[in-house]
Amino acid sequence: MLVQDFIPADIEVKTDQGSASWRAPSNIALVKYWGKYEGQIPANPSLSFTLSASHTHTTTHFKKRTEQGEIPTFDLIFEGKSRPDFHPKISTYFERILPYTPWLKDFHLEISTENSFPHSSGIASSASSMAALSLCVLEMERVLYPSMTDDAFLRKASFLARLGSGSACRSVEGPLVSWGRHEKLSGGSDLYGTAYGGSVHDVFREYRDTILLVHKGQKTVSSTAGHSLMKDHHYARQRFSPAHLNLTHLIDILKNGDLEGFAQIVESEALSLHAMMMTSIPYYLLMKPNTLAIIEKIWEFRRDTGEPLCFTLDAGANVHLLYPASGEDKVLQFIKNELVAYCEKGQYICDQSGQGAKKLGSAV
Ligand code: PMV
């Protein structure tokens, strides 16, 4: 599909108001997206597990405006409080999506949103929040264009979410979602995420992700700044082609259930992401000493027990522990005995792969 295919037909908007409520999950990339081109186009394809417990719940009320404007007006309530500091990000999102949702400028939006995880936990909420808001917008669009199919709905919700935060396009469906073109992914697109349709071994069903909260403060360098540092990065090309290759291997591994191979790809992807940060100009570090201590402990545990536990990292210090459901008791015991000491206030979140976003209600 082309960008133009997401522009709806011009209609007279006769509906005065409506509301929609969606819950969208966070996601954790196995092959990472890091670096992008104009228009939120990823420099390499990525693949993620959609999560389940970590999500954003957003309700949006749409009211027809009396005066004409160029972009929609909105109020934003986050966890019960007005947050004007979130406005610039949402305004940028509306400016970006407006060519594809021209009807939106006739409305005022009251957006009320909350996360299932603490906001200051260092877990990126942009993926789940942008996906939830996009789904609410599309729910209203579906009222205006009732002929929209379910497939077109999900595709466009992901397309809009991508314009808010790239990785958000992988937070609409589940349990595995790809984004970006790759020779082994039929139907893969740079414009939206696609539910992974390849064959997946049973061992990956309800795969566990326990998120160790190592550092809950604000990141020193944002993802937006990190992506743009990839533009003139000396090693950018050396990063993009292994990402393609890693995805090729991962597609085989998802099929054959080779958990040793899985650990190798996923850990190498996480460390490559952070290596890009450490070698950009200016260079920076998002890992903390406790991130490294946990990684060492995971390797020791894997060596000593043979349990197929591995880790991945986002653009932050927290560590995601990935493992099959069958290993849950042993891994949770290991976390309690050895890893909790490295977590800020001993906190961690138990999550697992999930089925994607869920509609919680709508009205006109
Ligand atoms: O979606 P953004 O722009 O916040 O980028 C996030 C990128 C990573 O989370 C580091 C990797 C990924 O693929 O999710």
CSV table of C-alpha atoms and ligand atoms in Angstrom, one decimal:
chain,number,residue,atom,x,y,z
A,1,MET,CA,0.0,0.0,0.0
A,2,LEU,CA,1.0,3.6,-0.6
A,3,VAL,CA,0.8,6.6,1.7
A,4,GLN,CA,-2.0,8.0,-0.5
A,5,ASP,CA,-4.1,4.9,0.1
A,6,PHE,CA,-4.6,6.1,3.7
A,7,ILE,CA,-6.3,9.4,2.7
A,8,PRO,CA,-10.0,9.0,3.1
A,9,ALA,CA,-12.6,10.3,0.6
A,10,ASP,CA,-13.8,13.8,1.2
A,11,ILE,CA,-17.1,13.8,3.0
A,12,GLU,CA,-19.4,16.2,4.8
A,13,VAL,CA,-19.1,15.4,8.5
A,14,LYS,CA,-22.6,15.1,9.8
A,15,THR,CA,-21.9,13.4,13.1
A,16,ASP,CA,-21.6,15.9,16.0
A,17,GLN,CA,-20.0,13.8,18.7
A,18,GLY,CA,-18.7,10.4,19.6
A,19,SER,CA,-16.4,8.6,22.0
A,20,ALA,CA,-14.1,5.6,21.9
A,21,SER,CA,-12.1,3.7,24.5
A,22,TRP,CA,-9.2,1.4,23.7
A,23,ARG,CA,-6.5,-0.4,25.6
A,24,ALA,CA,-3.2,-0.9,23.7
A,25,PRO,CA,-0.2,-2.9,25.0
A,26,SER,CA,3.4,-2.1,25.0
A,27,ASN,CA,5.8,-4.2,22.9
A,28,ILE,CA,9.3,-5.4,23.2
A,29,ALA,CA,11.4,-5.7,20.0
A,30,LEU,CA,13.5,-8.8,19.4
A,31,VAL,CA,15.1,-7.3,16.3
A,32,LYS,CA,15.4,-3.6,17.0
A,33,TYR,CA,14.3,-0.5,15.0
A,34,TRP,CA,17.0,2.2,15.5
A,35,GLY,CA,17.4,4.9,12.8
A,36,LYS,CA,14.8,6.2,10.5
A,37,TYR,CA,14.2,8.3,7.4
A,38,GLU,CA,11.9,11.2,6.7
A,39,GLY,CA,8.2,10.4,7.5
A,40,GLN,CA,8.9,7.8,10.2
A,41,ILE,CA,10.2,5.2,7.7
A,42,PRO,CA,12.4,2.7,9.6
A,43,ALA,CA,16.0,2.2,8.4
A,44,ASN,CA,15.6,-1.6,8.9
A,45,PRO,CA,12.8,-4.1,9.6
A,46,SER,CA,12.0,-5.0,13.2
A,47,LEU,CA,10.0,-7.7,14.9
A,48,SER,CA,8.5,-7.6,18.4
A,49,PHE,CA,6.5,-9.5,21.0
A,50,THR,CA,3.3,-7.6,21.9
A,51,LEU,CA,3.0,-7.5,25.7
A,52,SER,CA,0.0,-8.1,27.8
A,53,ALA,CA,0.1,-6.6,31.3
A,54,SER,CA,1.9,-3.4,30.3
A,55,HIS,CA,-0.6,-1.2,28.5
A,56,THR,CA,-2.3,2.2,28.1
A,57,HIS,CA,-6.0,2.7,28.4
A,58,THR,CA,-7.3,5.8,26.6
A,59,THR,CA,-10.8,7.2,26.3
A,60,THR,CA,-11.4,10.0,23.8
A,61,HIS,CA,-14.6,12.1,23.5
A,62,PHE,CA,-15.0,13.9,20.2
A,63,LYS,CA,-17.1,17.0,20.0
A,64,LYS,CA,-17.8,19.0,16.8
A,65,ARG,CA,-16.2,22.5,17.0
A,66,THR,CA,-18.3,25.6,16.4
A,67,GLU,CA,-15.4,27.5,14.9
A,68,GLN,CA,-13.2,26.3,12.0
A,69,GLY,CA,-9.5,25.5,12.7
A,70,GLU,CA,-6.5,24.0,11.0
A,71,ILE,CA,-5.8,21.3,13.6
A,72,PRO,CA,-8.0,19.7,16.3
A,73,THR,CA,-8.1,21.3,19.7
A,74,PHE,CA,-7.8,18.9,22.7
A,75,ASP,CA,-7.6,18.5,26.5
A,76,LEU,CA,-5.4,15.8,27.9
A,77,ILE,CA,-5.9,14.2,31.3
A,78,PHE,CA,-3.2,11.7,32.3
A,79,GLU,CA,-4.0,9.5,35.3
A,80,GLY,CA,-6.6,12.0,36.5
A,81,LYS,CA,-4.5,15.2,36.1
A,82,SER,CA,-4.2,17.7,33.4
A,83,ARG,CA,-0.8,17.5,31.7
A,84,PRO,CA,0.0,20.5,29.5
A,85,ASP,CA,3.6,19.2,29.3
A,86,PHE,CA,2.3,16.3,27.1
A,87,HIS,CA,0.7,18.7,24.6
A,88,PRO,CA,3.6,19.3,22.2
A,89,LYS,CA,4.0,15.6,21.5
A,90,ILE,CA,0.3,15.2,20.9
A,91,SER,CA,0.1,18.4,18.7
A,92,THR,CA,3.0,17.1,16.6
A,93,TYR,CA,1.1,13.8,16.3
A,94,PHE,CA,-2.1,15.5,15.1
A,95,GLU,CA,-0.2,17.6,12.6
A,96,ARG,CA,1.3,14.5,11.2
A,97,ILE,CA,-1.9,12.5,11.0
A,98,LEU,CA,-4.1,15.3,9.7
A,99,PRO,CA,-3.5,14.6,6.0
A,100,TYR,CA,-4.9,11.1,6.6
A,101,THR,CA,-7.7,12.2,9.0
A,102,PRO,CA,-8.8,15.6,7.6
A,103,TRP,CA,-12.2,15.3,9.3
A,104,LEU,CA,-10.4,15.6,12.7
A,105,LYS,CA,-9.9,19.3,12.4
A,106,ASP,CA,-13.6,19.8,12.9
A,107,PHE,CA,-13.4,18.3,16.4
A,108,HIS,CA,-12.4,19.0,19.9
A,109,LEU,CA,-11.0,16.0,21.7
A,110,GLU,CA,-11.1,15.2,25.4
A,111,ILE,CA,-8.4,12.6,25.9
A,112,SER,CA,-8.2,10.7,29.1
A,113,THR,CA,-5.4,8.2,29.5
A,114,GLU,CA,-3.7,6.0,32.0
A,115,ASN,CA,-0.9,3.4,32.1
A,116,SER,CA,-1.0,0.0,33.9
A,117,PHE,CA,2.6,0.6,34.8
A,118,PRO,CA,4.1,3.5,36.8
A,119,HIS,CA,4.8,6.5,34.5
A,120,SER,CA,8.2,7.0,35.9
A,121,SER,CA,9.2,3.3,35.6
A,122,GLY,CA,11.5,3.9,32.6
A,123,ILE,CA,9.2,1.7,30.5
A,124,ALA,CA,8.5,3.6,27.3
A,125,SER,CA,4.8,4.5,27.2
A,126,SER,CA,4.9,6.1,23.8
A,127,ALA,CA,4.2,2.9,22.0
A,128,SER,CA,1.1,1.9,24.0
A,129,SER,CA,-0.2,5.5,24.3
A,130,MET,CA,0.2,6.4,20.7
A,131,ALA,CA,-1.4,3.1,19.6
A,132,ALA,CA,-4.3,3.6,22.1
A,133,LEU,CA,-5.0,7.2,20.9
A,134,SER,CA,-4.7,6.1,17.2
A,135,LEU,CA,-7.3,3.4,17.8
A,136,CYS,CA,-9.7,5.9,19.4
A,137,VAL,CA,-9.2,8.2,16.4
A,138,LEU,CA,-9.9,5.4,14.0
A,139,GLU,CA,-12.9,4.3,15.9
A,140,MET,CA,-14.4,7.7,15.2
A,141,GLU,CA,-13.3,7.5,11.6
A,142,ARG,CA,-15.2,4.2,11.4
A,143,VAL,CA,-18.4,6.0,12.4
A,144,LEU,CA,-17.8,8.5,9.6
A,145,TYR,CA,-16.8,5.8,7.0
A,146,PRO,CA,-18.9,2.8,8.0
A,147,SER,CA,-17.7,0.7,5.1
A,148,MET,CA,-14.2,0.3,6.6
A,149,THR,CA,-13.2,-3.3,6.9
A,150,ASP,CA,-11.6,-4.7,10.1
A,151,ASP,CA,-8.4,-5.3,8.3
A,152,ALA,CA,-8.3,-1.7,7.0
A,153,PHE,CA,-9.1,-0.5,10.5
A,154,LEU,CA,-6.1,-2.3,12.1
A,155,ARG,CA,-3.8,-1.3,9.2
A,156,LYS,CA,-4.7,2.4,9.4
A,157,ALA,CA,-4.6,2.4,13.2
A,158,SER,CA,-1.0,1.1,13.0
A,159,PHE,CA,-0.2,3.6,10.3
A,160,LEU,CA,-1.3,6.5,12.4
A,161,ALA,CA,0.4,5.1,15.5
A,162,ARG,CA,3.7,5.0,13.6
A,163,LEU,CA,3.4,8.7,13.0
A,164,GLY,CA,3.2,9.3,16.7
A,165,SER,CA,6.1,7.0,17.7
A,166,GLY,CA,7.6,4.5,15.2
A,167,SER,CA,7.5,1.4,17.4
A,168,ALA,CA,3.9,2.2,18.3
A,169,CYS,CA,2.8,0.7,15.0
A,170,ARG,CA,3.8,-2.7,16.5
A,171,SER,CA,1.4,-2.2,19.5
A,172,VAL,CA,-2.0,-2.8,17.7
A,173,GLU,CA,-1.9,-6.6,17.0
A,174,GLY,CA,-0.1,-9.6,18.6
A,175,PRO,CA,1.5,-11.8,19.7
A,176,LEU,CA,4.4,-11.1,17.2
A,177,VAL,CA,4.4,-8.1,14.9
A,178,SER,CA,6.8,-7.1,12.2
A,179,TRP,CA,7.4,-3.6,10.8
A,180,GLY,CA,9.4,-2.9,7.7
A,181,ARG,CA,10.1,-4.7,4.5
A,182,HIS,CA,12.1,-7.9,4.5
A,183,GLU,CA,12.5,-10.6,1.8
A,184,LYS,CA,11.1,-13.3,4.1
A,185,LEU,CA,8.1,-11.3,5.3
A,186,SER,CA,5.3,-11.3,2.8
A,187,GLY,CA,3.1,-8.3,3.2
A,188,GLY,CA,5.6,-6.5,5.4
A,189,SER,CA,5.5,-2.7,5.1
A,190,ASP,CA,7.4,0.3,6.2
A,191,LEU,CA,4.1,2.1,6.8
A,192,TYR,CA,2.5,-0.1,9.4
A,193,GLY,CA,3.0,-3.1,11.5
A,194,THR,CA,1.8,-6.6,10.4
A,195,ALA,CA,0.8,-9.5,12.7
A,196,TYR,CA,3.5,-12.1,12.1
A,197,GLY,CA,2.1,-14.8,9.8
A,198,GLY,CA,5.0,-17.2,9.7
A,199,SER,CA,5.0,-20.5,11.6
A,200,VAL,CA,5.7,-20.2,15.3
A,201,HIS,CA,6.9,-23.1,17.6
A,202,ASP,CA,4.8,-23.8,20.7
A,203,VAL,CA,7.6,-22.9,23.0
A,204,PHE,CA,7.1,-19.2,22.1
A,205,ARG,CA,3.4,-19.3,23.2
A,206,GLU,CA,2.8,-16.9,26.0
A,207,TYR,CA,6.5,-16.2,26.2
A,208,ARG,CA,7.4,-14.5,29.4
A,209,ASP,CA,8.9,-11.0,29.7
A,210,THR,CA,9.8,-10.0,33.3
A,211,ILE,CA,10.9,-6.4,33.2
A,212,LEU,CA,13.5,-5.5,35.9
A,213,LEU,CA,13.2,-1.8,36.8
A,214,VAL,CA,16.8,-0.8,37.1
A,215,HIS,CA,16.5,2.9,36.7
A,216,LYS,CA,13.2,4.7,36.9
A,217,GLY,CA,14.3,8.3,36.2
A,218,GLN,CA,14.1,10.3,33.0
A,219,LYS,CA,16.4,9.1,30.2
A,220,THR,CA,19.3,11.4,29.5
A,221,VAL,CA,18.8,11.1,25.7
A,222,SER,CA,15.4,10.6,24.1
A,223,SER,CA,14.6,8.0,21.5
A,224,THR,CA,13.9,10.8,19.0
A,225,ALA,CA,17.4,12.2,19.5
A,226,GLY,CA,18.9,8.7,19.4
A,227,HIS,CA,17.3,8.0,16.0
A,228,SER,CA,18.6,11.2,14.5
A,229,LEU,CA,22.1,10.5,15.7
A,230,MET,CA,22.0,7.4,13.4
A,231,LYS,CA,21.9,9.7,10.4
A,232,ASP,CA,25.6,10.5,10.3
A,233,HIS,CA,26.7,7.5,12.4
A,234,HIS,CA,29.9,5.9,11.2
A,235,TYR,CA,28.5,2.4,11.8
A,236,ALA,CA,24.9,2.9,10.6
A,237,ARG,CA,25.3,0.7,7.5
A,238,GLN,CA,27.1,-1.9,9.5
A,239,ARG,CA,24.1,-2.0,11.8
A,240,PHE,CA,21.3,-2.1,9.3
A,241,SER,CA,22.5,-5.1,7.3
A,242,PRO,CA,23.0,-7.4,10.3
A,243,ALA,CA,19.5,-6.4,11.5
A,244,HIS,CA,18.2,-7.8,8.2
A,245,LEU,CA,20.2,-11.0,8.6
A,246,ASN,CA,19.2,-11.4,12.3
A,247,LEU,CA,15.6,-11.2,11.2
A,248,THR,CA,16.2,-13.9,8.6
A,249,HIS,CA,17.7,-16.1,11.4
A,250,LEU,CA,14.9,-15.2,13.8
A,251,ILE,CA,12.2,-16.3,11.3
A,252,ASP,CA,13.8,-19.8,11.2
A,253,ILE,CA,14.2,-19.9,15.0
A,254,LEU,CA,10.6,-18.9,15.6
A,255,LYS,CA,9.7,-21.9,13.5
A,256,ASN,CA,12.1,-24.5,14.9
A,257,GLY,CA,12.1,-23.4,18.5
A,258,ASP,CA,15.9,-23.2,18.9
A,259,LEU,CA,16.1,-21.3,22.1
A,260,GLU,CA,19.9,-21.1,22.1
A,261,GLY,CA,19.8,-19.4,18.7
A,262,PHE,CA,17.0,-17.2,20.0
A,263,ALA,CA,19.1,-16.0,22.9
A,264,GLN,CA,22.0,-15.3,20.6
A,265,ILE,CA,20.0,-13.2,18.2
A,266,VAL,CA,18.0,-11.3,20.8
A,267,GLU,CA,20.9,-10.5,23.1
A,268,SER,CA,23.1,-9.5,20.2
A,269,GLU,CA,20.3,-7.1,18.9
A,270,ALA,CA,20.0,-5.5,22.4
A,271,LEU,CA,23.8,-5.0,22.7
A,272,SER,CA,24.0,-3.7,19.1
A,273,LEU,CA,21.4,-1.1,19.9
A,274,HIS,CA,23.4,0.1,22.9
A,275,ALA,CA,26.6,-0.1,20.9
A,276,MET,CA,25.1,2.4,18.5
A,277,MET,CA,24.4,4.8,21.3
A,278,MET,CA,27.9,4.4,22.7
A,279,THR,CA,29.5,5.1,19.3
A,280,SER,CA,27.3,8.0,18.1
A,281,ILE,CA,28.6,11.5,18.1
A,282,PRO,CA,27.9,12.7,20.8
A,283,TYR,CA,28.2,9.3,22.4
A,284,TYR,CA,26.1,8.4,25.4
A,285,LEU,CA,25.2,5.5,27.8
A,286,LEU,CA,21.8,4.4,28.9
A,287,MET,CA,22.8,1.2,30.6
A,288,LYS,CA,23.6,1.5,34.3
A,289,PRO,CA,26.1,-0.5,36.4
A,290,ASN,CA,23.2,-2.7,37.6
A,291,THR,CA,22.1,-3.4,34.0
A,292,LEU,CA,25.5,-5.0,33.4
A,293,ALA,CA,25.5,-6.8,36.7
A,294,ILE,CA,22.1,-8.4,35.8
A,295,ILE,CA,23.4,-9.4,32.3
A,296,GLU,CA,26.4,-11.1,33.9
A,297,LYS,CA,24.1,-12.9,36.4
A,298,ILE,CA,21.8,-14.1,33.5
A,299,TRP,CA,24.7,-15.5,31.6
A,300,GLU,CA,26.0,-17.3,34.8
A,301,PHE,CA,22.5,-18.7,35.5
A,302,ARG,CA,22.1,-19.9,31.9
A,303,ARG,CA,25.5,-21.6,32.0
A,304,ASP,CA,24.9,-23.2,35.3
A,305,THR,CA,21.3,-24.4,34.9
A,306,GLY,CA,20.9,-24.7,31.1
A,307,GLU,CA,17.6,-22.7,31.4
A,308,PRO,CA,17.0,-20.8,28.2
A,309,LEU,CA,16.7,-17.5,29.9
A,310,CYS,CA,17.9,-14.5,27.9
A,311,PHE,CA,17.6,-10.7,28.0
A,312,THR,CA,16.8,-7.8,25.9
A,313,LEU,CA,17.0,-4.0,26.4
A,314,ASP,CA,15.0,-1.1,25.2
A,315,ALA,CA,16.5,2.4,24.9
A,316,GLY,CA,17.0,2.5,28.6
A,317,ALA,CA,18.6,0.8,31.6
A,318,ASN,CA,15.8,-1.7,32.4
A,319,VAL,CA,16.3,-5.3,31.6
A,320,HIS,CA,13.7,-7.5,29.9
A,321,LEU,CA,14.0,-11.2,30.9
A,322,LEU,CA,12.6,-13.4,28.1
A,323,TYR,CA,11.9,-17.1,28.8
A,324,PRO,CA,9.4,-19.9,28.0
A,325,ALA,CA,6.3,-20.3,30.2
A,326,SER,CA,7.7,-23.7,31.3
A,327,GLY,CA,10.7,-22.1,33.1
A,328,GLU,CA,8.6,-19.6,35.1
A,329,ASP,CA,9.0,-21.0,38.6
A,330,LYS,CA,12.8,-21.4,38.3
A,331,VAL,CA,13.3,-18.0,36.7
A,332,LEU,CA,11.1,-16.2,39.2
A,333,GLN,CA,13.0,-17.8,42.1
A,334,PHE,CA,16.3,-16.8,40.5
A,335,ILE,CA,15.0,-13.2,40.2
A,336,LYS,CA,13.9,-13.1,43.8
A,337,ASN,CA,17.2,-14.7,45.0
A,338,GLU,CA,19.7,-12.9,42.8
A,339,LEU,CA,18.3,-10.0,40.7
A,340,VAL,CA,15.9,-8.1,42.9
A,341,ALA,CA,18.8,-6.5,44.6
A,342,TYR,CA,19.8,-4.7,41.4
A,343,CYS,CA,16.3,-3.3,40.8
A,344,GLU,CA,15.3,0.2,42.0
A,345,LYS,CA,13.2,-0.3,45.1
A,346,GLY,CA,13.2,-4.0,44.3
A,347,GLN,CA,10.6,-3.5,41.6
A,348,TYR,CA,9.9,-5.7,38.5
A,349,ILE,CA,6.9,-6.3,36.3
A,350,CYS,CA,5.7,-9.8,35.2
A,351,ASP,CA,4.5,-9.7,31.7
A,352,GLN,CA,4.1,-12.0,28.7
A,353,SER,CA,3.3,-12.0,25.0
A,354,GLY,CA,-0.3,-10.9,24.3
A,355,GLN,CA,-2.9,-10.7,21.6
A,356,GLY,CA,-2.9,-7.0,20.9
A,357,ALA,CA,-5.1,-4.0,21.5
A,358,LYS,CA,-8.7,-4.3,22.8
A,359,LYS,CA,-11.7,-2.1,22.3
A,360,LEU,CA,-13.4,-1.2,25.6
A,361,GLY,CA,-16.3,0.8,24.3
A,362,SER,CA,-17.6,3.4,21.8
A,363,ALA,CA,-20.6,5.6,21.5
A,364,VAL,CA,-22.1,8.1,19.1
B,1,PMV,O1,9.4,4.2,18.8
B,1,PMV,P1,10.5,5.0,19.2
B,1,PMV,O2,10.8,6.1,18.3
B,1,PMV,O3,10.4,5.4,20.6
B,1,PMV,O4,11.9,4.1,19.1
B,1,PMV,C1,12.1,3.0,20.0
B,1,PMV,C2,13.1,2.1,19.5
B,1,PMV,C3,13.4,0.9,20.4
B,1,PMV,O5,12.5,0.8,21.4
B,1,PMV,C4,14.8,1.2,21.1
B,1,PMV,C5,13.6,-0.3,19.6
B,1,PMV,C6,12.3,-0.9,19.0
B,1,PMV,O6,12.3,-1.4,17.9
B,1,PMV,O7,11.3,-0.8,19.7
